[in-house]
Amino acid sequence: MTAPTPLIAGNWKMNGLSASLAEAEAIARGVGDCPGRVAICPPAVLTHQMAEALSGTRVLVGGQDAHWDDFGAFTGDISAEMLADVGAKLVILGHSERREGYRETDEIVAKKAQAALRAGLEPIVCVGETLAQRKAGEALAVVTGQVRGSLPPELAGQAFSVAYEPVWAIGTGLTPTTPEIEEVHRAIRATLVEMFGEAGRAPPILYGGSVKPGNAAEILHADEVGGALVGGASLKAADFLAIVQAL
Ligand code: PEP
């Protein structure tokens, strides 16, 4: 089986106004012929405008979360179908900020992944251990447990990716060592193969957590790293493009 096509996805979180579309357009102008796929996941309210601004470019637009139901009485929530309707192609699910801040369990993330598939969105499912769990030697067990619990069987043969994001590395400037990243990514790959057979070799496994222009090349060339989920450094076109170019 050929190596998974890498994906670099920018997670803008709750940052960005209409004026920030210029930054997304600058990213689209700069991606050139990089060997992977590139996506930006803006706040939901910018999805439509960004998808229009980037249509015809190589940069895909994604959501940062979606509800597990297709429609209904869920005040303030957004369905996967709504994101797809305004031009999103992917959706981040189970980000640690959602798992921690909104009590999202593996079961909820798996239901959201099913909803994303129904809407034709490609899920990026996030997993990752806390610092306390790493210190207790539980990182591999926690992460592989999240992979088993958050990926529904319907993903077999579908396009999706897993993002390994150690909670303690997000927005902190701290990163695991390259051997630590490789150890977790290999464990995720083994779990994917256990769950989906040979099809489990196809999804890229992204690394996320303080990826910057200065560390991107080393991380992106590590074993079983198939791209990156980038938070802070995706907000500035120059930084994000430097990461894309490190592929
Ligand atoms: C993230 O939140 O997905 C992330 C990786 O953030 P940062 O790159 O800022 O650590």
JSON list of C-alpha atoms in Angstrom, two decimals, residues 8-218:
[
{"chain": "A", "resi": 8, "resn": "ILE", "atom": "CA", "xyz": [-1.70, 19.93, 6.87]},
{"chain": "A", "resi": 9, "resn": "ALA", "atom": "CA", "xyz": [-4.77, 21.44, 8.51]},
{"chain": "A", "resi": 10, "resn": "GLY", "atom": "CA", "xyz": [-4.96, 24.80, 10.24]},
{"chain": "A", "resi": 11, "resn": "ASN", "atom": "CA", "xyz": [-7.29, 25.08, 13.25]},
{"chain": "A", "resi": 12, "resn": "TRP", "atom": "CA", "xyz": [-8.16, 28.73, 13.71]},
{"chain": "A", "resi": 13, "resn": "LYS", "atom": "CA", "xyz": [-10.21, 27.98, 16.84]},
{"chain": "A", "resi": 14, "resn": "MET", "atom": "CA", "xyz": [-12.20, 31.07, 17.99]},
{"chain": "A", "resi": 15, "resn": "ASN", "atom": "CA", "xyz": [-10.00, 33.47, 16.03]},
{"chain": "A", "resi": 16, "resn": "GLY", "atom": "CA", "xyz": [-10.69, 35.39, 12.86]},
{"chain": "A", "resi": 17, "resn": "LEU", "atom": "CA", "xyz": [-13.16, 37.90, 11.44]},
{"chain": "A", "resi": 18, "resn": "SER", "atom": "CA", "xyz": [-14.17, 38.57, 7.83]},
{"chain": "A", "resi": 19, "resn": "ALA", "atom": "CA", "xyz": [-10.95, 40.54, 7.37]},
{"chain": "A", "resi": 20, "resn": "SER", "atom": "CA", "xyz": [-8.99, 37.36, 8.09]},
{"chain": "A", "resi": 21, "resn": "LEU", "atom": "CA", "xyz": [-10.12, 35.91, 4.76]},
{"chain": "A", "resi": 22, "resn": "ALA", "atom": "CA", "xyz": [-7.19, 37.83, 3.25]},
{"chain": "A", "resi": 23, "resn": "GLU", "atom": "CA", "xyz": [-4.86, 35.61, 5.30]},
{"chain": "A", "resi": 24, "resn": "ALA", "atom": "CA", "xyz": [-6.58, 32.49, 3.92]},
{"chain": "A", "resi": 25, "resn": "GLU", "atom": "CA", "xyz": [-6.24, 33.85, 0.39]},
{"chain": "A", "resi": 26, "resn": "ALA", "atom": "CA", "xyz": [-2.54, 34.49, 0.99]},
{"chain": "A", "resi": 27, "resn": "ILE", "atom": "CA", "xyz": [-2.19, 30.87, 2.15]},
{"chain": "A", "resi": 28, "resn": "ALA", "atom": "CA", "xyz": [-3.92, 29.66, -1.02]},
{"chain": "A", "resi": 29, "resn": "ARG", "atom": "CA", "xyz": [-1.58, 31.76, -3.18]},
{"chain": "A", "resi": 30, "resn": "GLY", "atom": "CA", "xyz": [1.47, 30.35, -1.41]},
{"chain": "A", "resi": 31, "resn": "VAL", "atom": "CA", "xyz": [0.81, 26.60, -1.27]},
{"chain": "A", "resi": 32, "resn": "GLY", "atom": "CA", "xyz": [2.32, 26.03, -4.71]},
{"chain": "A", "resi": 33, "resn": "ASP", "atom": "CA", "xyz": [2.96, 22.42, -5.56]},
{"chain": "A", "resi": 34, "resn": "CYS", "atom": "CA", "xyz": [3.41, 21.07, -2.03]},
{"chain": "A", "resi": 35, "resn": "PRO", "atom": "CA", "xyz": [3.07, 17.27, -2.02]},
{"chain": "A", "resi": 36, "resn": "GLY", "atom": "CA", "xyz": [0.14, 17.10, 0.37]},
{"chain": "A", "resi": 37, "resn": "ARG", "atom": "CA", "xyz": [-3.34, 18.45, 0.97]},
{"chain": "A", "resi": 38, "resn": "VAL", "atom": "CA", "xyz": [-3.88, 21.70, 2.83]},
{"chain": "A", "resi": 39, "resn": "ALA", "atom": "CA", "xyz": [-6.97, 22.77, 4.79]},
{"chain": "A", "resi": 40, "resn": "ILE", "atom": "CA", "xyz": [-8.07, 25.66, 6.97]},
{"chain": "A", "resi": 41, "resn": "CYS", "atom": "CA", "xyz": [-10.73, 25.17, 9.63]},
{"chain": "A", "resi": 42, "resn": "PRO", "atom": "CA", "xyz": [-12.07, 28.64, 10.47]},
{"chain": "A", "resi": 43, "resn": "PRO", "atom": "CA", "xyz": [-14.78, 29.54, 12.99]},
{"chain": "A", "resi": 44, "resn": "ALA", "atom": "CA", "xyz": [-18.08, 28.20, 11.65]},
{"chain": "A", "resi": 45, "resn": "VAL", "atom": "CA", "xyz": [-19.43, 31.62, 10.72]},
{"chain": "A", "resi": 46, "resn": "LEU", "atom": "CA", "xyz": [-16.59, 32.12, 8.23]},
{"chain": "A", "resi": 47, "resn": "THR", "atom": "CA", "xyz": [-17.02, 28.72, 6.53]},
{"chain": "A", "resi": 48, "resn": "HIS", "atom": "CA", "xyz": [-19.21, 29.92, 3.70]},
{"chain": "A", "resi": 49, "resn": "GLN", "atom": "CA", "xyz": [-17.21, 33.02, 2.85]},
{"chain": "A", "resi": 50, "resn": "MET", "atom": "CA", "xyz": [-13.93, 31.15, 3.08]},
{"chain": "A", "resi": 51, "resn": "ALA", "atom": "CA", "xyz": [-15.14, 28.28, 0.91]},
{"chain": "A", "resi": 52, "resn": "GLU", "atom": "CA", "xyz": [-16.16, 30.81, -1.75]},
{"chain": "A", "resi": 53, "resn": "ALA", "atom": "CA", "xyz": [-12.92, 32.77, -1.44]},
{"chain": "A", "resi": 54, "resn": "LEU", "atom": "CA", "xyz": [-10.82, 29.60, -1.78]},
{"chain": "A", "resi": 55, "resn": "SER", "atom": "CA", "xyz": [-12.89, 27.82, -4.42]},
{"chain": "A", "resi": 56, "resn": "GLY", "atom": "CA", "xyz": [-10.68, 26.80, -7.31]},
{"chain": "A", "resi": 57, "resn": "THR", "atom": "CA", "xyz": [-7.58, 26.82, -5.10]},
{"chain": "A", "resi": 58, "resn": "ARG", "atom": "CA", "xyz": [-5.85, 23.81, -3.51]},
{"chain": "A", "resi": 59, "resn": "VAL", "atom": "CA", "xyz": [-6.89, 24.81, 0.00]},
{"chain": "A", "resi": 60, "resn": "LEU", "atom": "CA", "xyz": [-9.87, 22.98, 1.48]},
{"chain": "A", "resi": 61, "resn": "VAL", "atom": "CA", "xyz": [-12.12, 24.40, 4.17]},
{"chain": "A", "resi": 62, "resn": "GLY", "atom": "CA", "xyz": [-13.12, 22.43, 7.25]},
{"chain": "A", "resi": 63, "resn": "GLY", "atom": "CA", "xyz": [-15.24, 22.76, 10.36]},
{"chain": "A", "resi": 64, "resn": "GLN", "atom": "CA", "xyz": [-13.93, 22.61, 13.93]},
{"chain": "A", "resi": 65, "resn": "ASP", "atom": "CA", "xyz": [-16.81, 20.53, 15.32]},
{"chain": "A", "resi": 66, "resn": "ALA", "atom": "CA", "xyz": [-20.25, 19.29, 14.31]},
{"chain": "A", "resi": 67, "resn": "HIS", "atom": "CA", "xyz": [-23.25, 17.88, 16.16]},
{"chain": "A", "resi": 68, "resn": "TRP", "atom": "CA", "xyz": [-24.00, 14.15, 16.09]},
{"chain": "A", "resi": 69, "resn": "ASP", "atom": "CA", "xyz": [-27.55, 14.69, 14.91]},
{"chain": "A", "resi": 70, "resn": "ASP", "atom": "CA", "xyz": [-28.46, 15.94, 11.46]},
{"chain": "A", "resi": 71, "resn": "PHE", "atom": "CA", "xyz": [-30.93, 18.60, 12.66]},
{"chain": "A", "resi": 72, "resn": "GLY", "atom": "CA", "xyz": [-33.19, 19.43, 15.58]},
{"chain": "A", "resi": 73, "resn": "ALA", "atom": "CA", "xyz": [-33.59, 21.32, 18.83]},
{"chain": "A", "resi": 74, "resn": "PHE", "atom": "CA", "xyz": [-29.93, 21.89, 19.72]},
{"chain": "A", "resi": 75, "resn": "THR", "atom": "CA", "xyz": [-29.66, 25.64, 20.28]},
{"chain": "A", "resi": 76, "resn": "GLY", "atom": "CA", "xyz": [-26.34, 27.04, 19.15]},
{"chain": "A", "resi": 77, "resn": "ASP", "atom": "CA", "xyz": [-25.12, 23.83, 17.53]},
{"chain": "A", "resi": 78, "resn": "ILE", "atom": "CA", "xyz": [-24.18, 23.19, 13.92]},
{"chain": "A", "resi": 79, "resn": "SER", "atom": "CA", "xyz": [-24.70, 19.96, 12.00]},
{"chain": "A", "resi": 80, "resn": "ALA", "atom": "CA", "xyz": [-22.21, 18.32, 9.68]},
{"chain": "A", "resi": 81, "resn": "GLU", "atom": "CA", "xyz": [-24.72, 18.69, 6.87]},
{"chain": "A", "resi": 82, "resn": "MET", "atom": "CA", "xyz": [-24.83, 22.47, 7.47]},
{"chain": "A", "resi": 83, "resn": "LEU", "atom": "CA", "xyz": [-21.05, 22.67, 7.21]},
{"chain": "A", "resi": 84, "resn": "ALA", "atom": "CA", "xyz": [-21.07, 20.61, 4.02]},
{"chain": "A", "resi": 85, "resn": "ASP", "atom": "CA", "xyz": [-23.89, 22.76, 2.64]},
{"chain": "A", "resi": 86, "resn": "VAL", "atom": "CA", "xyz": [-21.71, 25.89, 2.83]},
{"chain": "A", "resi": 87, "resn": "GLY", "atom": "CA", "xyz": [-18.63, 24.29, 1.32]},
{"chain": "A", "resi": 88, "resn": "ALA", "atom": "CA", "xyz": [-16.71, 22.47, 4.08]},
{"chain": "A", "resi": 89, "resn": "LYS", "atom": "CA", "xyz": [-15.00, 19.24, 3.05]},
{"chain": "A", "resi": 90, "resn": "LEU", "atom": "CA", "xyz": [-13.55, 18.13, 6.38]},
{"chain": "A", "resi": 91, "resn": "VAL", "atom": "CA", "xyz": [-14.32, 18.49, 10.06]},
{"chain": "A", "resi": 92, "resn": "ILE", "atom": "CA", "xyz": [-12.18, 18.31, 13.21]},
{"chain": "A", "resi": 93, "resn": "LEU", "atom": "CA", "xyz": [-13.83, 16.13, 15.86]},
{"chain": "A", "resi": 94, "resn": "GLY", "atom": "CA", "xyz": [-12.93, 15.36, 19.46]},
{"chain": "A", "resi": 95, "resn": "HIS", "atom": "CA", "xyz": [-10.39, 18.16, 19.85]},
{"chain": "A", "resi": 96, "resn": "SER", "atom": "CA", "xyz": [-9.12, 18.13, 23.45]},
{"chain": "A", "resi": 97, "resn": "GLU", "atom": "CA", "xyz": [-10.62, 21.60, 23.97]},
{"chain": "A", "resi": 98, "resn": "ARG", "atom": "CA", "xyz": [-14.02, 19.99, 23.24]},
{"chain": "A", "resi": 99, "resn": "ARG", "atom": "CA", "xyz": [-13.30, 16.82, 25.18]},
{"chain": "A", "resi": 100, "resn": "GLU", "atom": "CA", "xyz": [-12.24, 18.88, 28.24]},
{"chain": "A", "resi": 101, "resn": "GLY", "atom": "CA", "xyz": [-14.41, 21.97, 27.98]},
{"chain": "A", "resi": 102, "resn": "TYR", "atom": "CA", "xyz": [-17.61, 20.34, 26.73]},
{"chain": "A", "resi": 103, "resn": "ARG", "atom": "CA", "xyz": [-17.21, 16.87, 28.25]},
{"chain": "A", "resi": 104, "resn": "GLU", "atom": "CA", "xyz": [-17.11, 15.10, 24.91]},
{"chain": "A", "resi": 105, "resn": "THR", "atom": "CA", "xyz": [-16.55, 11.40, 25.41]},
{"chain": "A", "resi": 106, "resn": "ASP", "atom": "CA", "xyz": [-15.21, 8.88, 22.90]},
{"chain": "A", "resi": 107, "resn": "GLU", "atom": "CA", "xyz": [-18.79, 7.74, 22.37]},
{"chain": "A", "resi": 108, "resn": "ILE", "atom": "CA", "xyz": [-19.92, 11.27, 21.47]},
{"chain": "A", "resi": 109, "resn": "VAL", "atom": "CA", "xyz": [-16.94, 11.73, 19.13]},
{"chain": "A", "resi": 110, "resn": "ALA", "atom": "CA", "xyz": [-17.79, 8.43, 17.40]},
{"chain": "A", "resi": 111, "resn": "LYS", "atom": "CA", "xyz": [-21.40, 9.56, 16.89]},
{"chain": "A", "resi": 112, "resn": "LYS", "atom": "CA", "xyz": [-20.11, 12.84, 15.45]},
{"chain": "A", "resi": 113, "resn": "ALA", "atom": "CA", "xyz": [-17.87, 10.92, 13.06]},
{"chain": "A", "resi": 114, "resn": "GLN", "atom": "CA", "xyz": [-20.90, 8.95, 11.86]},
{"chain": "A", "resi": 115, "resn": "ALA", "atom": "CA", "xyz": [-22.76, 12.24, 11.29]},
{"chain": "A", "resi": 116, "resn": "ALA", "atom": "CA", "xyz": [-19.79, 13.64, 9.38]},
{"chain": "A", "resi": 117, "resn": "LEU", "atom": "CA", "xyz": [-19.77, 10.60, 7.09]},
{"chain": "A", "resi": 118, "resn": "ARG", "atom": "CA", "xyz": [-23.52, 10.93, 6.47]},
{"chain": "A", "resi": 119, "resn": "ALA", "atom": "CA", "xyz": [-22.87, 14.53, 5.38]},
{"chain": "A", "resi": 120, "resn": "GLY", "atom": "CA", "xyz": [-19.93, 13.60, 3.16]},
{"chain": "A", "resi": 121, "resn": "LEU", "atom": "CA", "xyz": [-17.37, 15.33, 5.39]},
{"chain": "A", "resi": 122, "resn": "GLU", "atom": "CA", "xyz": [-13.94, 13.83, 6.04]},
{"chain": "A", "resi": 123, "resn": "PRO", "atom": "CA", "xyz": [-13.39, 13.55, 9.80]},
{"chain": "A", "resi": 124, "resn": "ILE", "atom": "CA", "xyz": [-10.12, 14.52, 11.48]},
{"chain": "A", "resi": 125, "resn": "VAL", "atom": "CA", "xyz": [-10.46, 12.72, 14.82]},
{"chain": "A", "resi": 126, "resn": "CYS", "atom": "CA", "xyz": [-8.26, 14.07, 17.62]},
{"chain": "A", "resi": 127, "resn": "VAL", "atom": "CA", "xyz": [-6.76, 12.00, 20.42]},
{"chain": "A", "resi": 128, "resn": "GLY", "atom": "CA", "xyz": [-4.09, 12.75, 23.00]},
{"chain": "A", "resi": 129, "resn": "GLU", "atom": "CA", "xyz": [-3.01, 12.26, 26.58]},
{"chain": "A", "resi": 130, "resn": "THR", "atom": "CA", "xyz": [-2.73, 14.81, 29.40]},
{"chain": "A", "resi": 131, "resn": "LEU", "atom": "CA", "xyz": [0.59, 15.54, 31.08]},
{"chain": "A", "resi": 132, "resn": "ALA", "atom": "CA", "xyz": [-0.49, 13.57, 34.17]},
{"chain": "A", "resi": 133, "resn": "GLN", "atom": "CA", "xyz": [-1.30, 10.56, 32.00]},
{"chain": "A", "resi": 134, "resn": "ARG", "atom": "CA", "xyz": [2.07, 10.79, 30.22]},
{"chain": "A", "resi": 135, "resn": "LYS", "atom": "CA", "xyz": [3.90, 11.09, 33.54]},
{"chain": "A", "resi": 136, "resn": "ALA", "atom": "CA", "xyz": [2.04, 8.02, 34.79]},
{"chain": "A", "resi": 137, "resn": "GLY", "atom": "CA", "xyz": [3.24, 6.04, 31.74]},
{"chain": "A", "resi": 138, "resn": "GLU", "atom": "CA", "xyz": [-0.30, 5.83, 30.37]},
{"chain": "A", "resi": 139, "resn": "ALA", "atom": "CA", "xyz": [0.10, 7.75, 27.09]},
{"chain": "A", "resi": 140, "resn": "LEU", "atom": "CA", "xyz": [-0.07, 4.76, 24.74]},
{"chain": "A", "resi": 141, "resn": "ALA", "atom": "CA", "xyz": [-2.98, 3.12, 26.56]},
{"chain": "A", "resi": 142, "resn": "VAL", "atom": "CA", "xyz": [-4.96, 6.39, 26.68]},
{"chain": "A", "resi": 143, "resn": "VAL", "atom": "CA", "xyz": [-4.38, 7.26, 23.04]},
{"chain": "A", "resi": 144, "resn": "THR", "atom": "CA", "xyz": [-5.06, 3.80, 21.62]},
{"chain": "A", "resi": 145, "resn": "GLY", "atom": "CA", "xyz": [-8.15, 3.58, 23.84]},
{"chain": "A", "resi": 146, "resn": "GLN", "atom": "CA", "xyz": [-9.40, 6.89, 22.41]},
{"chain": "A", "resi": 147, "resn": "VAL", "atom": "CA", "xyz": [-8.74, 5.64, 18.87]},
{"chain": "A", "resi": 148, "resn": "ARG", "atom": "CA", "xyz": [-10.76, 2.46, 19.53]},
{"chain": "A", "resi": 149, "resn": "GLY", "atom": "CA", "xyz": [-13.59, 4.38, 21.18]},
{"chain": "A", "resi": 150, "resn": "SER", "atom": "CA", "xyz": [-13.80, 7.41, 18.88]},
{"chain": "A", "resi": 151, "resn": "LEU", "atom": "CA", "xyz": [-13.63, 5.78, 15.46]},
{"chain": "A", "resi": 152, "resn": "PRO", "atom": "CA", "xyz": [-16.89, 4.09, 14.46]},
{"chain": "A", "resi": 153, "resn": "PRO", "atom": "CA", "xyz": [-16.83, 0.96, 12.26]},
{"chain": "A", "resi": 154, "resn": "GLU", "atom": "CA", "xyz": [-18.46, 2.96, 9.43]},
{"chain": "A", "resi": 155, "resn": "LEU", "atom": "CA", "xyz": [-15.07, 4.65, 8.83]},
{"chain": "A", "resi": 156, "resn": "ALA", "atom": "CA", "xyz": [-13.74, 1.42, 7.28]},
{"chain": "A", "resi": 157, "resn": "GLY", "atom": "CA", "xyz": [-12.58, 2.25, 3.75]},
{"chain": "A", "resi": 158, "resn": "GLN", "atom": "CA", "xyz": [-13.60, 5.94, 4.10]},
{"chain": "A", "resi": 159, "resn": "ALA", "atom": "CA", "xyz": [-11.33, 8.98, 3.95]},
{"chain": "A", "resi": 160, "resn": "PHE", "atom": "CA", "xyz": [-10.45, 10.18, 7.45]},
{"chain": "A", "resi": 161, "resn": "SER", "atom": "CA", "xyz": [-7.44, 11.06, 9.53]},
{"chain": "A", "resi": 162, "resn": "VAL", "atom": "CA", "xyz": [-6.41, 10.79, 13.16]},
{"chain": "A", "resi": 163, "resn": "ALA", "atom": "CA", "xyz": [-4.64, 13.71, 14.83]},
{"chain": "A", "resi": 164, "resn": "TYR", "atom": "CA", "xyz": [-2.37, 12.87, 17.75]},
{"chain": "A", "resi": 165, "resn": "GLU", "atom": "CA", "xyz": [-2.41, 15.98, 19.92]},
{"chain": "A", "resi": 166, "resn": "PRO", "atom": "CA", "xyz": [-0.84, 15.62, 23.37]},
{"chain": "A", "resi": 167, "resn": "VAL", "atom": "CA", "xyz": [-2.98, 17.95, 25.50]},
{"chain": "A", "resi": 168, "resn": "TRP", "atom": "CA", "xyz": [0.10, 19.34, 27.24]},
{"chain": "A", "resi": 169, "resn": "ALA", "atom": "CA", "xyz": [1.65, 20.35, 23.90]},
{"chain": "A", "resi": 170, "resn": "ILE", "atom": "CA", "xyz": [-1.30, 22.39, 22.61]},
{"chain": "A", "resi": 171, "resn": "GLY", "atom": "CA", "xyz": [-0.60, 26.11, 22.67]},
{"chain": "A", "resi": 172, "resn": "THR", "atom": "CA", "xyz": [2.24, 25.68, 25.17]},
{"chain": "A", "resi": 173, "resn": "GLY", "atom": "CA", "xyz": [5.34, 25.72, 22.97]},
{"chain": "A", "resi": 174, "resn": "LEU", "atom": "CA", "xyz": [6.19, 22.26, 24.38]},
{"chain": "A", "resi": 175, "resn": "THR", "atom": "CA", "xyz": [6.47, 19.26, 22.07]},
{"chain": "A", "resi": 176, "resn": "PRO", "atom": "CA", "xyz": [7.25, 15.60, 22.65]},
{"chain": "A", "resi": 177, "resn": "THR", "atom": "CA", "xyz": [10.61, 14.39, 21.34]},
{"chain": "A", "resi": 178, "resn": "THR", "atom": "CA", "xyz": [10.58, 12.89, 17.85]},
{"chain": "A", "resi": 179, "resn": "PRO", "atom": "CA", "xyz": [10.97, 9.32, 19.22]},
{"chain": "A", "resi": 180, "resn": "GLU", "atom": "CA", "xyz": [8.03, 9.96, 21.57]},
{"chain": "A", "resi": 181, "resn": "ILE", "atom": "CA", "xyz": [5.89, 11.15, 18.63]},
{"chain": "A", "resi": 182, "resn": "GLU", "atom": "CA", "xyz": [6.93, 8.13, 16.57]},
{"chain": "A", "resi": 183, "resn": "GLU", "atom": "CA", "xyz": [6.12, 5.72, 19.39]},
{"chain": "A", "resi": 184, "resn": "VAL", "atom": "CA", "xyz": [2.56, 7.04, 19.67]},
{"chain": "A", "resi": 185, "resn": "HIS", "atom": "CA", "xyz": [2.02, 7.27, 15.90]},
{"chain": "A", "resi": 186, "resn": "ARG", "atom": "CA", "xyz": [3.17, 3.65, 15.44]},
{"chain": "A", "resi": 187, "resn": "ALA", "atom": "CA", "xyz": [0.79, 2.56, 18.19]},
{"chain": "A", "resi": 188, "resn": "ILE", "atom": "CA", "xyz": [-2.07, 4.45, 16.48]},
{"chain": "A", "resi": 189, "resn": "ARG", "atom": "CA", "xyz": [-1.22, 2.80, 13.16]},
{"chain": "A", "resi": 190, "resn": "ALA", "atom": "CA", "xyz": [-1.19, -0.64, 14.75]},
{"chain": "A", "resi": 191, "resn": "THR", "atom": "CA", "xyz": [-4.60, 0.08, 16.30]},
{"chain": "A", "resi": 192, "resn": "LEU", "atom": "CA", "xyz": [-6.01, 1.28, 12.97]},
{"chain": "A", "resi": 193, "resn": "VAL", "atom": "CA", "xyz": [-4.82, -1.93, 11.29]},
{"chain": "A", "resi": 194, "resn": "GLU", "atom": "CA", "xyz": [-6.30, -3.99, 14.12]},
{"chain": "A", "resi": 195, "resn": "MET", "atom": "CA", "xyz": [-9.64, -2.19, 13.65]},
{"chain": "A", "resi": 196, "resn": "PHE", "atom": "CA", "xyz": [-9.82, -1.86, 9.86]},
{"chain": "A", "resi": 197, "resn": "GLY", "atom": "CA", "xyz": [-7.38, -4.43, 8.47]},
{"chain": "A", "resi": 198, "resn": "GLU", "atom": "CA", "xyz": [-5.21, -3.27, 5.55]},
{"chain": "A", "resi": 199, "resn": "ALA", "atom": "CA", "xyz": [-7.49, -0.24, 5.06]},
{"chain": "A", "resi": 200, "resn": "GLY", "atom": "CA", "xyz": [-6.11, 0.98, 8.38]},
{"chain": "A", "resi": 201, "resn": "ARG", "atom": "CA", "xyz": [-2.83, 1.82, 6.64]},
{"chain": "A", "resi": 202, "resn": "ALA", "atom": "CA", "xyz": [-4.45, 4.50, 4.45]},
{"chain": "A", "resi": 203, "resn": "PRO", "atom": "CA", "xyz": [-5.48, 7.29, 6.86]},
{"chain": "A", "resi": 204, "resn": "PRO", "atom": "CA", "xyz": [-2.77, 9.86, 7.56]},
{"chain": "A", "resi": 205, "resn": "ILE", "atom": "CA", "xyz": [-1.89, 10.27, 11.23]},
{"chain": "A", "resi": 206, "resn": "LEU", "atom": "CA", "xyz": [-1.37, 13.98, 11.89]},
{"chain": "A", "resi": 207, "resn": "TYR", "atom": "CA", "xyz": [0.69, 15.38, 14.74]},
{"chain": "A", "resi": 208, "resn": "GLY", "atom": "CA", "xyz": [-0.64, 18.47, 16.52]},
{"chain": "A", "resi": 209, "resn": "GLY", "atom": "CA", "xyz": [0.71, 20.53, 19.40]},
{"chain": "A", "resi": 210, "resn": "SER", "atom": "CA", "xyz": [2.96, 23.58, 19.02]},
{"chain": "A", "resi": 211, "resn": "VAL", "atom": "CA", "xyz": [3.98, 22.83, 15.44]},
{"chain": "A", "resi": 212, "resn": "LYS", "atom": "CA", "xyz": [5.92, 25.88, 14.22]},
{"chain": "A", "resi": 213, "resn": "PRO", "atom": "CA", "xyz": [8.08, 26.75, 11.21]},
{"chain": "A", "resi": 214, "resn": "GLY", "atom": "CA", "xyz": [11.17, 25.87, 13.29]},
{"chain": "A", "resi": 215, "resn": "ASN", "atom": "CA", "xyz": [10.16, 22.31, 14.23]},
{"chain": "A", "resi": 216, "resn": "ALA", "atom": "CA", "xyz": [7.90, 21.36, 11.32]},
{"chain": "A", "resi": 217, "resn": "ALA", "atom": "CA", "xyz": [10.47, 19.64, 9.11]},
{"chain": "A", "resi": 218, "resn": "GLU", "atom": "CA", "xyz": [11.68, 17.29, 11.83]}
]
